[in-house]
Amino acid sequence: MTDNIAGIGALERQVIEAALITTRPFSSSEERSKASSSLEQWTSSPGSTAASSPLDTSCWEAYINIIRISFATSHSSTPTTHSNEPSETNIIEKIAYVTSPSSKQQPPSANLEQQIQREANGAKLLLLTLFCSKIRREYIRLLREHVNLARCVFEELITALLSFGHGSQQQPNDNDTATLMRACCTAVAAVAVRSSSQQCLNEGVMKMILNCKTSIALSLGMNNGTNHVENSIRPFSPTVSLTLLADLPGEAQSRNDLPTADIEALLQMPFDATNMSAADAMLDTLQLSIGGFINGGGEMQDSLLCLTLKSLRKWAEVCKSITISRLMETSPSNSTTGNSFLSQLVALLSSQSEQRQWSTAHHAEDVIIQSADVLTACLDNTSDFCTQSRRSAVSSMLSSIQAPVEFLVSPLRNSEMHLWEDATVALSNLASTLAREEMEDISTCQLQGSFDLIQLLLELQAHPVHTVALPVLEVWLALQDIPTSDRHPSLAAPLYMQLVEVILNRIAFPPTFVSWEEELEIESSDFDEMRRMATDVLIGAYYLLRSAYLETLANVVTATSSDDWEIIEAALFCLCAASREACARVKSVANAVSSGRDSPVSSDGNSTALGLTQLVRSICSSPASSRHHLVLSGMCTFLGSYSTVWASSCPPQSVLEILAYLACAIPTPAATEAAGKGMRLVLISVGPKLAKAAASPGADPSSYNFISTALTQSMEAALSSCNATVMENVAEGCARVCVQLKDSSQTKTILTSVAMPSLHRCRSSLDAISASSSDNSSGHAASQVESATQTLISCLGVLKQLIRFCDASIGETHVLTDVLTAVWPVLKDISTNSNCRRNEDVLSRLFDVHSQLLNAVPTLIGPHFKDIISFIVQAYEETFCASALDYVSAAVESFDSEQIVAAAGLDEQSKSALFTQLLSHIYQRTFAYVQTKGPSECTQVIKAFFEVAQRYLLFCPEALCQCPELPSLFSLGTACLTECQGEIDSTRSALVFLTQFIGWKSIHLPATKVRVLRNYSSTIDNLLLQHGETITKSCIGGISGGAPQILWPSLSECLFAIMLHIISESPSGEPNAVLESWLRSSMTNNSLLNNSQNITSEIGTSTIQILCDLARQGLKSKPKAKMVMIDFGKIAKGETTPEALQAYSIT
């Protein structure tokens, strides 16, 4: 064995060896990576990206040689004898043999020869794939600059295809050969769609189609209609011809050098030699093919029939000229039999096909799939919409559904029997598309077969396979768009009553369902999607059926055995799907009754309310614990969804029973969140009703006790769930009920009663934390501290919600007075507990409670404010918790009120001094922290701090302007524009402050605050003069690619604020030299513009001019200025062209 191999150059051998290393399974990852990179780099030769670089013709020549030696004799029809060494003519195989470690480790054998052949085929496939990519990138230019070399490429690829057989030869007989043949076909198609002449854009496509037509005709023993074909054409095998035809549409679409219209022209424009379009010629060719192979005769004929249908499908998906009307026409190649494409496709999807003898089940299934996909694509193409020919085609298909043809029915039955899921999906798509696109005609049932199609769709809707049932939902939505007066009576209420039953059963859980982790029958994503998509259909069904819809589902809930829990749960889902619409109907009836008006919908609304209240009584009469956990969850969702109905139609006692039922459901894990949400909705809706009933003359004096008991039990049930979301939902609902009560003393009592369980748990958690923290070495103690801490955090969240939604004051004293008295010692103990002060989550929630108290009862908090703010600052210094700064923001805003200022024992002057000192102190601590950590590592603190600064500007500008740290604060804001490294929240917070501070004249402030800022305008001007250029550069640099696109509007506003401020201060109303200098230095700084080649000096100058013109027009032009800068950023990124700026220039 020698390494010298004749008939191949050094470059070609080097490329082949690299391909072998890349594809061999036993190559090391390092070897494979290095070889793959070298191949990619070599294939992407100079000239593939830049028009100014010369094409590397040596690369093309090397690929031509490789294609020649790969396929010249490899697959010739001459039988070869097996030998222990590769043939002299199979050069790639020989290189594989010489370089393979296996040839040195094993004696010659048939197994070794097969292994070497597989290695060689892998290398050939890789090289063909790379060559095809090169063709897509460079062939058009190669054809323009090196015509002979381009022709040589085409000829060698054609020769390679001919090596896979010609004329009537069989298809490739092994997987490797078939894969190589398909790769060759793709490469030839890529060349064909890029081959054109001055006379015809699609010359390459057309010649390829005519070649394929000749080849197929010759394989079928025909010679008619092929005399116009050039004598030089060498016929392909039918398999190659049909594969080529299938590849042409996809390759045409891959041409990114052409607009969409020209790509369509490639496949549809006329060709002089035949006076027909490429699509016409293709249809003629495929009709010839389908006529020759439709009757079968063996595996080869079945395979070729499938290939024919695949080619037709790919063309139909791309070509607008291939419509369902066009399929009805008889092509010239089939004029003698008179069979159209449509009739042949219908035959393949009918009982006639079921009686045909198929060579394999795979071919039988594939024919169904491809035929259905062809018809689906043509029906989706509405180019022939509203034409008589389309109507005739649709009428023909619909009438074929009935026996004896059984179009769609027969293949669906066959697919179900053989478990051909893909075929069933394709048939479902076809049936759904046919009904959806032709719904106006089908809905009248005037076309024979329309009702049969609807019945078929109902069967498909009930199918257990997700992808079969899902497309059908679109049909019912399309039917809903047809007025009932224009439909056949059977497609109104009767159909939708049947449809609701079908959907109910289809969306039900499997009877054996336990959890999604253990479920094997369906995917949770499919289940959720089906329910989500079915919701719109169910809403449409409710609008048609109204109370009958609810009555039917309520009967399912009450009459179905508990063993069939999945049906009950599905019925509850269907009820909830239409809850908003049903509640609106009940509310409209109630409004009509209260105003003394009777409406046509009153009877239905009364029936709706009566049916729902009967159902809720049935639900609440059974213990929650007796229900299946998913049914219980569904019932909780149902009770919440119809809360407005209970508020208007249920007596107070029934409402309390609903709340008790929901409280009993909370301990069930699967129903916990649904019960919490349901309880919140019920409490919000029934609050006014309970308050009115308790305050009405002659009301039972114990009514308030019942309300208090119900709310307290609800709150205790929520607390026992250990679910923070449920706790907060129930707390909000309880608070909303309390503030509705008319008796302030009862309100305070009940509110305190509701808050006490949380306060007790807070106290218990504090005791547990204190007791366990002394034993640091015990793992059990650490676990107890963690558990107690989480409980404390959750209970503080409950208190926050109670305070937040109790901001109403009834009478002389606030309703939160008693709660504040009870909660204050607990809050104080938390603030002094060292473990709590070290825990940022506890501190954050504690600060939230204090913020809500400050907002809700500022006059009650005023006397304690200095102590609170002292604690807040200390905690901030210890932890740098961003929530501490949020409290400062809330305090600055609250102290804009004279009442709280007075309550805190301050006057305006002392308030200003206090907040000036506060800002100075927290800035110093924040600056030191940011300087130590780095801005990008403490973005939440930066965000919160500049929100504080913004509140100072809006509510306490005197304290801000008097702050001695203001220059440093402004400097920090400027630095954060870049130092936060594009983090969105912190950068935006700094931008908002700088924008409003610089553009203070443009924000709406009370006159007193405007006077303060005017007094300090020189300070603001000096700060802008010092940092304006840096801010300008940061804004322009960020918009040109240095910042996330979501920040572009904020950056644009900041830049425009600078321009507007300077131009408005200029006596002439013109930009001064300083501003122009800032803008020009920014627009000409290449590194600032992220080295974007798209921003030229002309674009920069034009942008500056447009912005200055807009700034002269004042604040009203800010939206347009933002649009200009966003377009500027898109130009920098190459997402749009410079012409986008011309519209602004013209304006």
XYZ file of C-alpha atoms in Angstrom, residues 531-926:
396
model
C -57.774 24.369 26.410
C -56.476 27.820 25.543
C -57.541 27.515 21.903
C -60.890 25.942 22.809
C -61.814 28.884 25.040
C -62.715 31.190 22.135
C -64.877 28.472 20.593
C -66.675 27.932 23.905
C -67.320 31.652 24.247
C -68.837 31.645 20.769
C -70.977 28.669 21.751
C -72.218 30.559 24.811
C -73.239 33.579 22.732
C -75.301 31.261 20.549
C -76.785 29.025 23.260
C -76.840 31.465 26.222
C -78.504 29.929 29.292
C -78.817 26.550 27.569
C -75.004 26.407 27.467
C -74.745 26.948 31.217
C -77.652 24.646 31.989
C -76.120 21.790 30.007
C -72.760 22.092 31.738
C -74.331 22.558 35.175
C -76.240 19.304 34.649
C -72.952 17.578 33.831
C -71.429 18.853 37.072
C -74.367 17.810 39.257
C -75.464 14.584 37.536
C -72.098 12.980 36.690
C -70.792 10.352 39.061
C -67.792 11.408 41.143
C -65.924 8.446 39.617
C -65.964 10.350 36.322
C -64.157 13.250 37.949
C -62.405 14.255 34.728
C -65.746 15.024 33.025
C -66.874 17.163 35.956
C -63.575 19.065 35.912
C -63.851 19.654 32.150
C -67.430 20.915 32.542
C -66.244 23.363 35.201
C -63.543 24.591 32.820
C -66.169 25.146 30.101
C -68.302 27.095 32.567
C -65.357 29.291 33.534
C -64.462 29.891 29.878
C -67.668 31.873 29.378
C -67.826 33.412 32.863
C -67.112 36.999 31.821
C -69.828 36.926 29.165
C -72.357 35.194 31.429
C -71.694 37.640 34.275
C -72.186 40.539 31.873
C -75.579 39.087 30.876
C -76.685 38.809 34.521
C -75.444 42.342 35.254
C -77.311 43.799 32.256
C -80.524 42.152 33.451
C -79.992 43.506 36.973
C -79.438 47.010 35.578
C -82.582 46.734 33.480
C -84.642 45.633 36.492
C -83.252 48.404 38.728
C -84.114 51.029 36.128
C -87.593 49.621 35.603
C -86.866 48.557 32.046
C -87.657 45.132 30.667
C -85.452 43.859 27.881
C -85.631 40.891 25.524
C -82.703 39.295 27.335
C -84.281 39.447 30.800
C -85.687 35.954 30.650
C -82.367 34.478 29.608
C -80.500 36.512 32.230
C -82.875 35.352 34.964
C -82.461 31.767 33.834
C -78.709 32.217 33.890
C -78.696 33.588 37.437
C -81.121 30.925 38.676
C -79.151 28.082 37.123
C -75.846 29.333 38.516
C -77.181 29.871 42.049
C -78.656 26.361 42.023
C -75.310 24.991 40.939
C -73.423 26.874 43.655
C -75.818 25.529 46.273
C -75.171 22.023 45.008
C -71.420 22.565 45.147
C -71.400 24.001 48.657
C -73.695 21.279 49.988
C -70.972 18.639 49.572
C -67.816 18.697 51.695
C -64.802 20.035 49.855
C -62.745 17.114 51.120
C -64.959 14.644 49.247
C -64.021 16.034 45.851
C -61.174 14.955 43.596
C -58.397 17.503 44.041
C -58.571 18.715 40.422
C -62.362 18.976 40.570
C -62.000 20.970 43.788
C -59.553 23.310 42.046
C -62.016 23.737 39.182
C -64.840 24.499 41.605
C -62.768 27.160 43.351
C -62.004 28.772 39.984
C -65.706 28.593 39.108
C -66.731 30.241 42.403
C -64.275 33.079 41.790
C -65.147 33.522 38.123
C -68.853 34.043 38.841
C -68.360 36.228 41.922
C -70.383 39.104 40.458
C -73.349 36.740 40.021
C -73.186 35.719 43.683
C -73.047 39.397 44.626
C -76.246 40.166 42.724
C -78.212 36.931 43.080
C -77.195 35.166 46.311
C -78.341 36.129 49.825
C -75.621 37.081 52.325
C -75.844 33.692 54.032
C -75.071 31.906 50.753
C -72.124 34.225 50.202
C -70.736 33.290 53.604
C -71.191 29.626 52.725
C -69.180 30.158 49.529
C -66.378 31.761 51.555
C -66.448 28.871 54.019
C -66.246 26.376 51.167
C -63.236 28.161 49.673
C -61.571 28.249 53.091
C -62.031 24.482 53.385
C -60.472 24.025 49.933
C -57.273 25.931 50.724
C -55.542 23.045 52.579
C -55.758 20.854 49.441
C -52.453 21.555 47.632
C -53.888 21.269 44.105
C -56.670 23.722 44.959
C -54.764 26.165 47.197
C -53.977 28.862 44.637
C -57.351 28.553 42.890
C -59.102 28.899 46.265
C -57.017 31.960 47.143
C -57.793 33.664 43.831
C -61.448 32.699 44.088
C -61.710 34.037 47.622
C -60.202 37.380 46.603
C -62.658 37.768 43.719
C -65.653 36.774 45.862
C -64.679 39.139 48.681
C -64.159 42.066 46.291
C -67.517 41.467 44.588
C -69.685 40.762 47.650
C -68.224 43.424 49.958
C -70.865 46.074 49.149
C -73.641 43.487 49.488
C -72.474 42.319 52.921
C -72.007 45.916 54.080
C -75.456 46.936 52.866
C -77.130 43.924 54.463
C -75.415 44.503 57.810
C -76.297 48.223 57.869
C -79.888 47.914 56.628
C -82.724 48.755 59.064
C -83.874 45.715 60.964
C -80.731 43.740 60.179
C -79.678 41.045 62.604
C -77.292 42.645 65.144
C -75.048 39.603 64.821
C -74.490 40.246 61.079
C -71.181 41.968 61.774
C -70.129 38.977 63.892
C -70.834 36.651 60.983
C -68.782 38.840 58.684
C -65.945 39.032 61.199
C -65.949 35.269 61.697
C -65.978 34.588 57.940
C -63.135 36.996 57.232
C -61.019 35.801 60.146
C -61.512 32.140 59.204
C -60.619 32.973 55.601
C -57.457 34.726 56.725
C -56.478 31.900 59.056
C -57.016 29.347 56.274
C -54.818 31.394 53.953
C -52.087 31.684 56.603
C -52.139 27.929 57.141
C -51.402 27.372 53.444
C -47.884 28.843 53.783
C -48.419 30.225 50.285
C -47.486 33.914 50.177
C -49.580 34.613 47.068
C -52.695 33.078 48.608
C -52.147 35.007 51.831
C -51.864 38.327 50.016
C -54.887 37.613 47.806
C -57.092 36.844 50.799
C -55.710 39.819 52.750
C -56.628 42.142 49.895
C -60.146 40.722 49.731
C -60.674 41.023 53.478
C -59.445 44.628 53.484
C -61.752 45.562 50.637
C -64.744 44.119 52.482
C -63.816 45.985 55.680
C -63.636 49.412 54.043
C -67.119 48.865 52.596
C -68.695 48.563 56.060
C -70.663 51.615 57.127
C -69.990 51.399 60.859
C -66.452 52.669 61.508
C -66.219 51.048 64.914
C -67.183 47.680 63.426
C -64.709 48.273 60.606
C -61.862 48.841 63.026
C -62.865 45.843 65.136
C -63.181 43.462 62.202
C -60.016 44.737 60.561
C -58.092 44.221 63.775
C -59.592 40.744 64.096
C -58.421 39.917 60.572
C -54.929 41.277 61.230
C -54.393 39.519 64.569
C -53.601 36.021 63.197
C -50.796 37.514 61.132
C -49.507 39.511 64.076
C -49.536 36.429 66.287
C -47.553 34.510 63.697
C -45.099 37.392 63.391
C -44.597 37.331 67.143
C -44.188 33.547 67.197
C -41.694 33.702 64.331
C -39.673 36.381 66.150
C -39.584 34.256 69.291
C -38.483 31.218 67.284
C -35.755 33.217 65.532
C -34.469 34.587 68.809
C -34.550 31.177 70.521
C -32.895 29.264 67.683
C -30.284 31.839 66.716
C -28.429 31.289 69.988
C -27.639 27.725 68.871
C -25.618 28.397 65.704
C -24.003 24.960 65.610
C -27.212 22.978 65.246
C -28.535 22.199 61.772
C -32.023 21.781 63.218
C -31.837 25.257 64.747
C -30.778 26.741 61.408
C -33.726 25.026 59.751
C -36.078 26.448 62.368
C -34.688 29.935 61.839
C -35.175 29.603 58.088
C -38.758 28.390 58.502
C -39.601 31.128 60.996
C -38.012 33.753 58.756
C -40.131 32.693 55.765
C -43.255 32.792 57.902
C -42.335 36.265 59.114
C -41.797 37.495 55.550
C -45.180 36.091 54.448
C -47.037 37.619 57.401
C -45.455 41.012 56.766
C -46.748 40.686 53.201
C -50.241 40.140 54.600
C -49.965 43.262 56.759
C -48.747 45.232 53.764
C -51.853 44.225 51.767
C -54.237 44.948 54.643
C -52.786 48.430 55.037
C -52.581 49.099 51.305
C -56.279 48.480 50.690
C -57.496 50.210 53.858
C -56.618 53.740 52.884
C -60.189 54.950 53.438
C -60.909 56.997 56.557
C -64.428 56.825 57.982
C -65.368 59.350 60.626
C -62.901 61.192 62.754
C -60.430 58.363 63.269
C -58.804 56.211 60.638
C -59.911 52.588 60.336
C -56.298 51.503 60.769
C -55.922 53.128 64.190
C -56.412 49.911 66.169
C -54.361 47.886 63.700
C -51.521 50.378 63.985
C -51.667 50.170 67.763
C -51.371 46.372 67.570
C -48.782 46.223 64.807
C -46.403 48.930 66.004
C -44.703 46.909 68.791
C -44.218 43.997 66.390
C -42.621 46.208 63.753
C -40.381 47.771 66.376
C -39.228 44.369 67.645
C -38.454 43.224 64.109
C -36.413 46.342 63.461
C -34.321 45.721 66.592
C -33.762 42.003 66.015
C -30.206 41.492 64.772
C -31.090 38.414 62.691
C -33.896 40.272 60.961
C -31.679 43.259 60.256
C -29.177 40.991 58.553
C -31.813 39.414 56.324
C -32.463 41.558 53.247
C -35.781 39.849 52.463
C -37.151 40.573 55.929
C -35.922 44.167 55.766
C -37.396 44.652 52.317
C -40.820 43.461 53.457
C -40.573 45.509 56.678
C -39.781 48.645 54.650
C -42.772 47.854 52.412
C -45.063 47.814 55.449
C -43.665 51.150 56.666
C -44.108 52.626 53.171
C -47.743 51.527 53.060
C -48.351 52.998 56.515
C -46.799 56.261 55.379
C -49.107 56.357 52.365
C -52.240 55.188 54.185
C -52.015 56.995 57.529
C -49.391 59.740 57.160
C -50.774 61.797 60.013
C -50.549 58.812 62.373
C -47.003 58.033 61.274
C -45.817 61.668 61.374
C -44.903 61.710 65.066
C -42.770 58.570 64.593
C -41.155 59.626 61.341
C -37.777 60.732 62.703
C -37.332 57.423 64.538
C -38.389 55.478 61.444
C -36.088 57.359 59.085
C -33.227 56.919 61.535
C -33.818 53.149 61.505
C -34.120 53.129 57.712
C -30.795 54.919 57.271
C -29.030 52.663 59.760
C -30.385 49.555 58.065
C -29.315 50.930 54.682
C -25.790 51.531 55.925
C -25.665 47.955 57.212
C -27.140 46.137 54.208
C -27.498 48.599 51.296
C -30.947 47.138 50.743
C -32.583 48.947 47.826
C -35.976 48.821 49.575
C -34.664 51.290 52.148
C -34.266 53.839 49.372
C -37.776 53.012 48.165
C -39.011 54.090 51.582
C -37.079 57.358 51.275
C -38.775 57.941 47.900
C -42.179 57.362 49.487
C -41.301 59.689 52.351
C -40.233 62.525 50.054
C -43.516 62.227 48.159
C -45.654 61.973 51.317
C -44.062 65.012 52.918
C -45.316 67.107 50.036
C -48.493 67.230 52.147
C -48.778 69.944 54.793
C -50.706 67.595 57.097
C -47.884 65.117 57.560
C -45.334 67.934 57.865
C -47.372 69.343 60.721
C -47.906 65.907 62.257
C -44.137 65.371 62.252
C -43.697 68.633 64.131
C -41.935 70.395 61.264
C -42.387 73.520 59.208
C -41.338 74.022 55.580
C -37.898 75.308 56.482
C -37.088 72.501 58.913
C -38.544 69.953 56.482
C -36.234 71.222 53.748
C -33.240 71.097 56.092
C -34.127 67.554 57.223
C -34.464 66.208 53.708
C -31.351 68.030 52.512
C -29.367 66.383 55.264
C -31.000 63.028 54.494
C -30.124 63.212 50.782
C -26.569 64.263 51.498
C -26.068 61.404 53.928
C -27.523 58.617 51.787
C -25.666 59.922 48.730
C -22.335 59.762 50.558
C -23.004 56.182 51.679
C -24.288 55.187 48.226
